[in-house]
PDB file of N, CA and C in Angstrom:
ATOM      1  N   MET A   1     154.122  51.366 106.703  1.00  0.00           N
ATOM      2  CA  MET A   1     152.904  52.409 106.503  1.00  0.00           C
ATOM      3  C   MET A   1     152.515  52.049 105.296  1.00  0.00           C
ATOM      4  N   PRO A   2     153.163  52.150 104.035  1.00  0.00           N
ATOM      5  CA  PRO A   2     152.910  51.734 102.802  1.00  0.00           C
ATOM      6  C   PRO A   2     151.970  50.343 102.376  1.00  0.00           C
ATOM      7  N   TRP A   3     152.624  49.127 103.220  1.00  0.00           N
ATOM      8  CA  TRP A   3     151.800  47.950 102.497  1.00  0.00           C
ATOM      9  C   TRP A   3     150.081  48.019 103.230  1.00  0.00           C
ATOM     10  N   ASN A   4     150.127  48.997 104.400  1.00  0.00           N
ATOM     11  CA  ASN A   4     148.547  48.802 104.668  1.00  0.00           C
ATOM     12  C   ASN A   4     148.121  49.632 103.516  1.00  0.00           C
ATOM     13  N   LEU A   5     148.694  50.571 102.625  1.00  0.00           N
ATOM     14  CA  LEU A   5     147.960  51.521 101.842  1.00  0.00           C
ATOM     15  C   LEU A   5     147.623  50.381 100.616  1.00  0.00           C
ATOM     16  N   ILE A   6     148.723  49.662 100.029  1.00  0.00           N
ATOM     17  CA  ILE A   6     148.668  48.675  99.210  1.00  0.00           C
ATOM     18  C   ILE A   6     147.357  47.562  99.825  1.00  0.00           C
ATOM     19  N   ILE A   7     147.270  47.177 100.574  1.00  0.00           N
ATOM     20  CA  ILE A   7     146.752  46.286 101.041  1.00  0.00           C
ATOM     21  C   ILE A   7     145.081  46.706 100.975  1.00  0.00           C
ATOM     22  N   SER A   8     144.806  47.728 101.749  1.00  0.00           N
ATOM     23  CA  SER A   8     143.617  48.650 102.044  1.00  0.00           C
ATOM     24  C   SER A   8     143.034  48.722 100.392  1.00  0.00           C
ATOM     25  N   PHE A   9     144.021  49.230  99.295  1.00  0.00           N
ATOM     26  CA  PHE A   9     143.633  49.324  97.949  1.00  0.00           C
ATOM     27  C   PHE A   9     143.066  47.902  97.179  1.00  0.00           C
ATOM     28  N   VAL A  10     143.787  47.095  97.503  1.00  0.00           N
ATOM     29  CA  VAL A  10     143.158  45.718  96.875  1.00  0.00           C
ATOM     30  C   VAL A  10     142.179  45.131  97.588  1.00  0.00           C
ATOM     31  N   VAL A  11     142.030  45.347  98.780  1.00  0.00           N
ATOM     32  CA  VAL A  11     140.829  44.752  99.382  1.00  0.00           C
ATOM     33  C   VAL A  11     139.531  45.880  99.062  1.00  0.00           C
ATOM     34  N   GLY A  12     139.748  46.790  99.003  1.00  0.00           N
ATOM     35  CA  GLY A  12     138.465  47.955  98.386  1.00  0.00           C
ATOM     36  C   GLY A  12     138.351  47.323  96.839  1.00  0.00           C
ATOM     37  N   PHE A  13     139.478  47.346  95.824  1.00  0.00           N
ATOM     38  CA  PHE A  13     138.887  47.089  95.013  1.00  0.00           C
ATOM     39  C   PHE A  13     137.935  45.629  95.021  1.00  0.00           C
ATOM     40  N   LEU A  14     138.858  44.670  95.483  1.00  0.00           N
ATOM     41  CA  LEU A  14     137.790  43.165  95.232  1.00  0.00           C
ATOM     42  C   LEU A  14     136.578  43.701  95.977  1.00  0.00           C
ATOM     43  N   ASN A  15     136.595  44.086  96.686  1.00  0.00           N
ATOM     44  CA  ASN A  15     134.987  44.541  97.256  1.00  0.00           C
ATOM     45  C   ASN A  15     133.990  45.502  96.563  1.00  0.00           C
ATOM     46  N   ARG A  16     134.755  46.196  95.565  1.00  0.00           N
ATOM     47  CA  ARG A  16     133.904  46.812  94.960  1.00  0.00           C
ATOM     48  C   ARG A  16     133.537  45.910  93.584  1.00  0.00           C
ATOM     49  N   TRP A  17     134.394  44.701  92.942  1.00  0.00           N
ATOM     50  CA  TRP A  17     134.648  44.280  92.013  1.00  0.00           C
ATOM     51  C   TRP A  17     133.697  43.219  92.185  1.00  0.00           C
ATOM     52  N   LEU A  18     133.242  42.691  93.659  1.00  0.00           N
ATOM     53  CA  LEU A  18     132.482  41.415  93.932  1.00  0.00           C
ATOM     54  C   LEU A  18     131.240  42.050  94.029  1.00  0.00           C
ATOM     55  N   ALA A  19     131.014  43.562  94.503  1.00  0.00           N
ATOM     56  CA  ALA A  19     129.890  44.097  94.626  1.00  0.00           C
ATOM     57  C   ALA A  19     128.998  44.220  92.984  1.00  0.00           C
ATOM     58  N   THR A  20     129.786  44.686  92.341  1.00  0.00           N
ATOM     59  CA  THR A  20     129.691  44.764  90.811  1.00  0.00           C
ATOM     60  C   THR A  20     128.708  43.650  90.031  1.00  0.00           C
ATOM     61  N   LYS A  21     130.001  42.116  90.374  1.00  0.00           N
ATOM     62  CA  LYS A  21     129.430  40.980  89.961  1.00  0.00           C
ATOM     63  C   LYS A  21     127.974  40.784  90.463  1.00  0.00           C
ATOM     64  N   ARG A  22     128.102  41.040  91.426  1.00  0.00           N
ATOM     65  CA  ARG A  22     126.696  40.642  92.266  1.00  0.00           C
ATOM     66  C   ARG A  22     125.253  41.432  91.639  1.00  0.00           C
ATOM     67  N   ALA A  23     125.700  42.504  91.959  1.00  0.00           N
ATOM     68  CA  ALA A  23     124.661  43.515  90.890  1.00  0.00           C
ATOM     69  C   ALA A  23     124.475  43.218  89.306  1.00  0.00           C
ATOM     70  N   GLU A  24     125.276  42.760  88.778  1.00  0.00           N
ATOM     71  CA  GLU A  24     125.113  42.354  87.439  1.00  0.00           C
ATOM     72  C   GLU A  24     124.394  41.040  87.072  1.00  0.00           C
ATOM     73  N   GLN A  25     124.638  39.898  88.215  1.00  0.00           N
ATOM     74  CA  GLN A  25     124.069  39.042  88.189  1.00  0.00           C
ATOM     75  C   GLN A  25     122.611  39.280  88.474  1.00  0.00           C
ATOM     76  N   ALA A  26     122.617  40.049  89.751  1.00  0.00           N
ATOM     77  CA  ALA A  26     120.752  40.202  89.995  1.00  0.00           C
ATOM     78  C   ALA A  26     120.201  41.123  88.929  1.00  0.00           C
ATOM     79  N   LEU A  27     121.027  41.870  88.309  1.00  0.00           N
ATOM     80  CA  LEU A  27     120.075  42.266  86.984  1.00  0.00           C
ATOM     81  C   LEU A  27     119.947  40.907  85.721  1.00  0.00           C
ATOM     82  N   ARG A  28     120.755  40.279  85.596  1.00  0.00           N
ATOM     83  CA  ARG A  28     120.322  39.275  84.627  1.00  0.00           C
ATOM     84  C   ARG A  28     119.379  38.182  85.079  1.00  0.00           C
ATOM     85  N   ASP A  29     119.117  37.926  86.472  1.00  0.00           N
ATOM     86  CA  ASP A  29     117.721  37.089  87.239  1.00  0.00           C
ATOM     87  C   ASP A  29     117.037  37.896  86.961  1.00  0.00           C
ATOM     88  N   LEU A  30     116.738  39.126  87.180  1.00  0.00           N
ATOM     89  CA  LEU A  30     115.404  40.126  86.605  1.00  0.00           C
ATOM     90  C   LEU A  30     115.267  39.671  85.552  1.00  0.00           C
ATOM     91  N   GLY A  31     116.043  40.426  84.460  1.00  0.00           N
ATOM     92  CA  GLY A  31     115.867  40.072  83.274  1.00  0.00           C
ATOM     93  C   GLY A  31     114.909  38.917  82.572  1.00  0.00           C
ATOM     94  N   ALA A  32     115.406  37.558  83.030  1.00  0.00           N
ATOM     95  CA  ALA A  32     115.133  36.457  83.062  1.00  0.00           C
ATOM     96  C   ALA A  32     113.495  36.220  83.204  1.00  0.00           C
ATOM     97  N   SER A  33     113.807  36.638  84.298  1.00  0.00           N
ATOM     98  CA  SER A  33     112.277  36.640  84.968  1.00  0.00           C
ATOM     99  C   SER A  33     111.159  37.321  84.653  1.00  0.00           C
ATOM    100  N   THR A  34     111.640  38.771  84.088  1.00  0.00           N
ATOM    101  CA  THR A  34     110.563  39.613  82.983  1.00  0.00           C
ATOM    102  C   THR A  34     110.362  38.787  81.931  1.00  0.00           C
ATOM    103  N   GLN A  35     111.419  38.390  81.333  1.00  0.00           N
ATOM    104  CA  GLN A  35     111.313  37.562  80.000  1.00  0.00           C
ATOM    105  C   GLN A  35     110.115  36.532  79.875  1.00  0.00           C
ATOM    106  N   ARG A  36     110.575  35.933  81.268  1.00  0.00           N
ATOM    107  CA  ARG A  36     109.644  34.476  81.204  1.00  0.00           C
ATOM    108  C   ARG A  36     108.179  34.972  81.263  1.00  0.00           C
ATOM    109  N   ALA A  37     108.083  35.920  82.588  1.00  0.00           N
ATOM    110  CA  ALA A  37     106.640  36.413  82.557  1.00  0.00           C
ATOM    111  C   ALA A  37     106.001  37.064  81.666  1.00  0.00           C
ATOM    112  N   ASP A  38     106.609  37.676  80.607  1.00  0.00           N
ATOM    113  CA  ASP A  38     105.990  38.268  79.530  1.00  0.00           C
ATOM    114  C   ASP A  38     106.011  37.091  78.257  1.00  0.00           C
ATOM    115  N   SER A  39     106.564  36.076  78.273  1.00  0.00           N
ATOM    116  CA  SER A  39     106.543  34.765  77.237  1.00  0.00           C
ATOM    117  C   SER A  39     105.160  34.264  77.838  1.00  0.00           C
ATOM    118  N   LEU A  40     104.811  33.986  78.943  1.00  0.00           N
ATOM    119  CA  LEU A  40     104.073  33.337  79.628  1.00  0.00           C
ATOM    120  C   LEU A  40     102.545  34.063  79.346  1.00  0.00           C
ATOM    121  N   ARG A  41     102.635  35.531  79.306  1.00  0.00           N
ATOM    122  CA  ARG A  41     101.521  36.145  79.093  1.00  0.00           C
ATOM    123  C   ARG A  41     100.897  36.161  77.510  1.00  0.00           C
ATOM    124  N   GLU A  42     102.422  36.117  76.788  1.00  0.00           N
ATOM    125  CA  GLU A  42     101.873  36.147  75.577  1.00  0.00           C
ATOM    126  C   GLU A  42     101.179  34.679  74.874  1.00  0.00           C
ATOM    127  N   ALA A  43     102.224  33.586  75.381  1.00  0.00           N
ATOM    128  CA  ALA A  43     101.616  32.229  75.409  1.00  0.00           C
ATOM    129  C   ALA A  43      99.831  32.088  75.648  1.00  0.00           C
ATOM    130  N   ASP A  44      99.693  32.838  76.912  1.00  0.00           N
ATOM    131  CA  ASP A  44      98.100  32.553  77.248  1.00  0.00           C
ATOM    132  C   ASP A  44      97.147  33.450  76.549  1.00  0.00           C
ATOM    133  N   ARG A  45      97.605  34.561  75.913  1.00  0.00           N
ATOM    134  CA  ARG A  45      97.173  35.250  74.710  1.00  0.00           C
ATOM    135  C   ARG A  45      96.806  34.536  73.611  1.00  0.00           C
ATOM    136  N   GLN A  46      97.749  33.745  73.226  1.00  0.00           N
ATOM    137  CA  GLN A  46      97.503  33.220  72.103  1.00  0.00           C
ATOM    138  C   GLN A  46      96.880  31.798  72.271  1.00  0.00           C
ATOM    139  N   GLU A  47      97.090  31.206  72.956  1.00  0.00           N
ATOM    140  CA  GLU A  47      95.928  30.227  73.522  1.00  0.00           C
ATOM    141  C   GLU A  47      94.335  30.265  73.459  1.00  0.00           C
ATOM    142  N   HIS A  48      94.273  31.676  74.293  1.00  0.00           N
ATOM    143  CA  HIS A  48      93.374  32.013  74.365  1.00  0.00           C
ATOM    144  C   HIS A  48      92.165  32.159  72.974  1.00  0.00           C
ATOM    145  N   ALA A  49      93.090  33.220  71.981  1.00  0.00           N
ATOM    146  CA  ALA A  49      92.550  33.619  70.762  1.00  0.00           C
ATOM    147  C   ALA A  49      92.493  32.024  69.911  1.00  0.00           C
ATOM    148  N   ALA A  50      93.424  31.312  70.295  1.00  0.00           N
ATOM    149  CA  ALA A  50      93.373  29.567  69.047  1.00  0.00           C
ATOM    150  C   ALA A  50      92.004  29.444  69.653  1.00  0.00           C
ATOM    151  N   ARG A  51      91.640  29.162  71.143  1.00  0.00           N
ATOM    152  CA  ARG A  51      90.477  28.561  71.703  1.00  0.00           C
ATOM    153  C   ARG A  51      89.283  29.370  71.019  1.00  0.00           C
ATOM    154  N   GLN A  52      89.197  30.537  70.871  1.00  0.00           N
ATOM    155  CA  GLN A  52      88.069  31.361  70.701  1.00  0.00           C
ATOM    156  C   GLN A  52      87.956  30.967  69.089  1.00  0.00           C
ATOM    157  N   ALA A  53      89.100  30.873  68.248  1.00  0.00           N
ATOM    158  CA  ALA A  53      88.917  30.635  67.055  1.00  0.00           C
ATOM    159  C   ALA A  53      88.174  29.197  66.613  1.00  0.00           C
ATOM    160  N   GLY A  54      88.702  28.313  67.373  1.00  0.00           N
ATOM    161  CA  GLY A  54      88.239  26.941  67.420  1.00  0.00           C
ATOM    162  C   GLY A  54      86.995  27.004  67.511  1.00  0.00           C
ATOM    163  N   ALA A  55      86.416  27.410  68.738  1.00  0.00           N
ATOM    164  CA  ALA A  55      84.834  27.624  69.014  1.00  0.00           C
ATOM    165  C   ALA A  55      84.072  27.885  67.940  1.00  0.00           C
ATOM    166  N   ALA A  56      84.423  29.429  67.639  1.00  0.00           N
ATOM    167  CA  ALA A  56      83.766  29.827  66.339  1.00  0.00           C
ATOM    168  C   ALA A  56      83.495  28.961  65.431  1.00  0.00           C
ATOM    169  N   ALA A  57      84.869  28.149  65.019  1.00  0.00           N
ATOM    170  CA  ALA A  57      84.821  27.281  63.897  1.00  0.00           C
ATOM    171  C   ALA A  57      83.660  26.274  64.139  1.00  0.00           C
ATOM    172  N   ALA A  58      83.761  25.781  65.235  1.00  0.00           N
ATOM    173  CA  ALA A  58      82.670  24.591  65.750  1.00  0.00           C
ATOM    174  C   ALA A  58      81.081  24.972  65.385  1.00  0.00           C
ATOM    175  N   ASP A  59      81.142  26.079  65.876  1.00  0.00           N
ATOM    176  CA  ASP A  59      79.503  26.824  66.022  1.00  0.00           C
ATOM    177  C   ASP A  59      79.316  27.240  64.349  1.00  0.00           C
ATOM    178  N   ALA A  60      80.260  27.497  63.508  1.00  0.00           N
ATOM    179  CA  ALA A  60      79.852  27.912  62.309  1.00  0.00           C
ATOM    180  C   ALA A  60      79.065  27.365  61.424  1.00  0.00           C
ATOM    181  N   ALA A  61      78.247  27.643  60.768  1.00  0.00           N
ATOM    182  CA  ALA A  61      77.331  26.636  59.750  1.00  0.00           C
ATOM    183  C   ALA A  61      78.689  26.341  58.759  1.00  0.00           C
ATOM    184  N   ASP A  62      78.639  25.000  58.296  1.00  0.00           N
ATOM    185  CA  ASP A  62      79.102  24.301  56.920  1.00  0.00           C
ATOM    186  C   ASP A  62      79.254  25.271  55.665  1.00  0.00           C
ATOM    187  N   ASP A  63      80.186  25.383  55.190  1.00  0.00           N
ATOM    188  CA  ASP A  63      80.073  26.144  54.014  1.00  0.00           C
ATOM    189  C   ASP A  63      79.428  25.415  52.706  1.00  0.00           C
ATOM    190  N   PRO A  64      78.622  25.626  52.100  1.00  0.00           N
ATOM    191  CA  PRO A  64      78.277  24.733  50.754  1.00  0.00           C
ATOM    192  C   PRO A  64      79.073  24.494  50.145  1.00  0.00           C
ATOM    193  N   ARG A  65      80.225  25.642  49.600  1.00  0.00           N
ATOM    194  CA  ARG A  65      80.783  25.449  48.557  1.00  0.00           C
ATOM    195  C   ARG A  65      82.335  24.701  48.715  1.00  0.00           C
ATOM    196  N   ASP A  66      82.389  24.198  50.094  1.00  0.00           N
ATOM    197  CA  ASP A  66      83.517  23.626  50.720  1.00  0.00           C
ATOM    198  C   ASP A  66      83.308  21.803  50.121  1.00  0.00           C
ATOM    199  N   LEU A  67      84.227  21.696  49.217  1.00  0.00           N
ATOM    200  CA  LEU A  67      83.960  20.191  48.704  1.00  0.00           C
ATOM    201  C   LEU A  67      84.826  19.239  49.368  1.00  0.00           C
ATOM    202  N   ARG A  68      85.280  19.376  50.496  1.00  0.00           N
ATOM    203  CA  ARG A  68      86.407  18.474  51.080  1.00  0.00           C
ATOM    204  C   ARG A  68      85.420  17.644  51.830  1.00  0.00           C
ATOM    205  N   ASP A  69      85.337  16.249  52.117  1.00  0.00           N
ATOM    206  CA  ASP A  69      84.748  15.209  52.550  1.00  0.00           C
ATOM    207  C   ASP A  69      85.324  15.495  54.653  1.00  0.00           C
TER     208      ASP A  69
END
């Protein structure tokens, strides 16, 4: 009878440990996906702002005080 209790305890412990490891991996994956989505959104925002600035610069009149060729 004591062997059955020991085996049950070890099996239960291993099952809980594996479940915890799977949950931790799932949270890491979720965090990575969230970070990727945030980074892509920020890159798109910056690209849009850069395109707008470039278009505004192309449409603006030249500054006569600019002595560069």
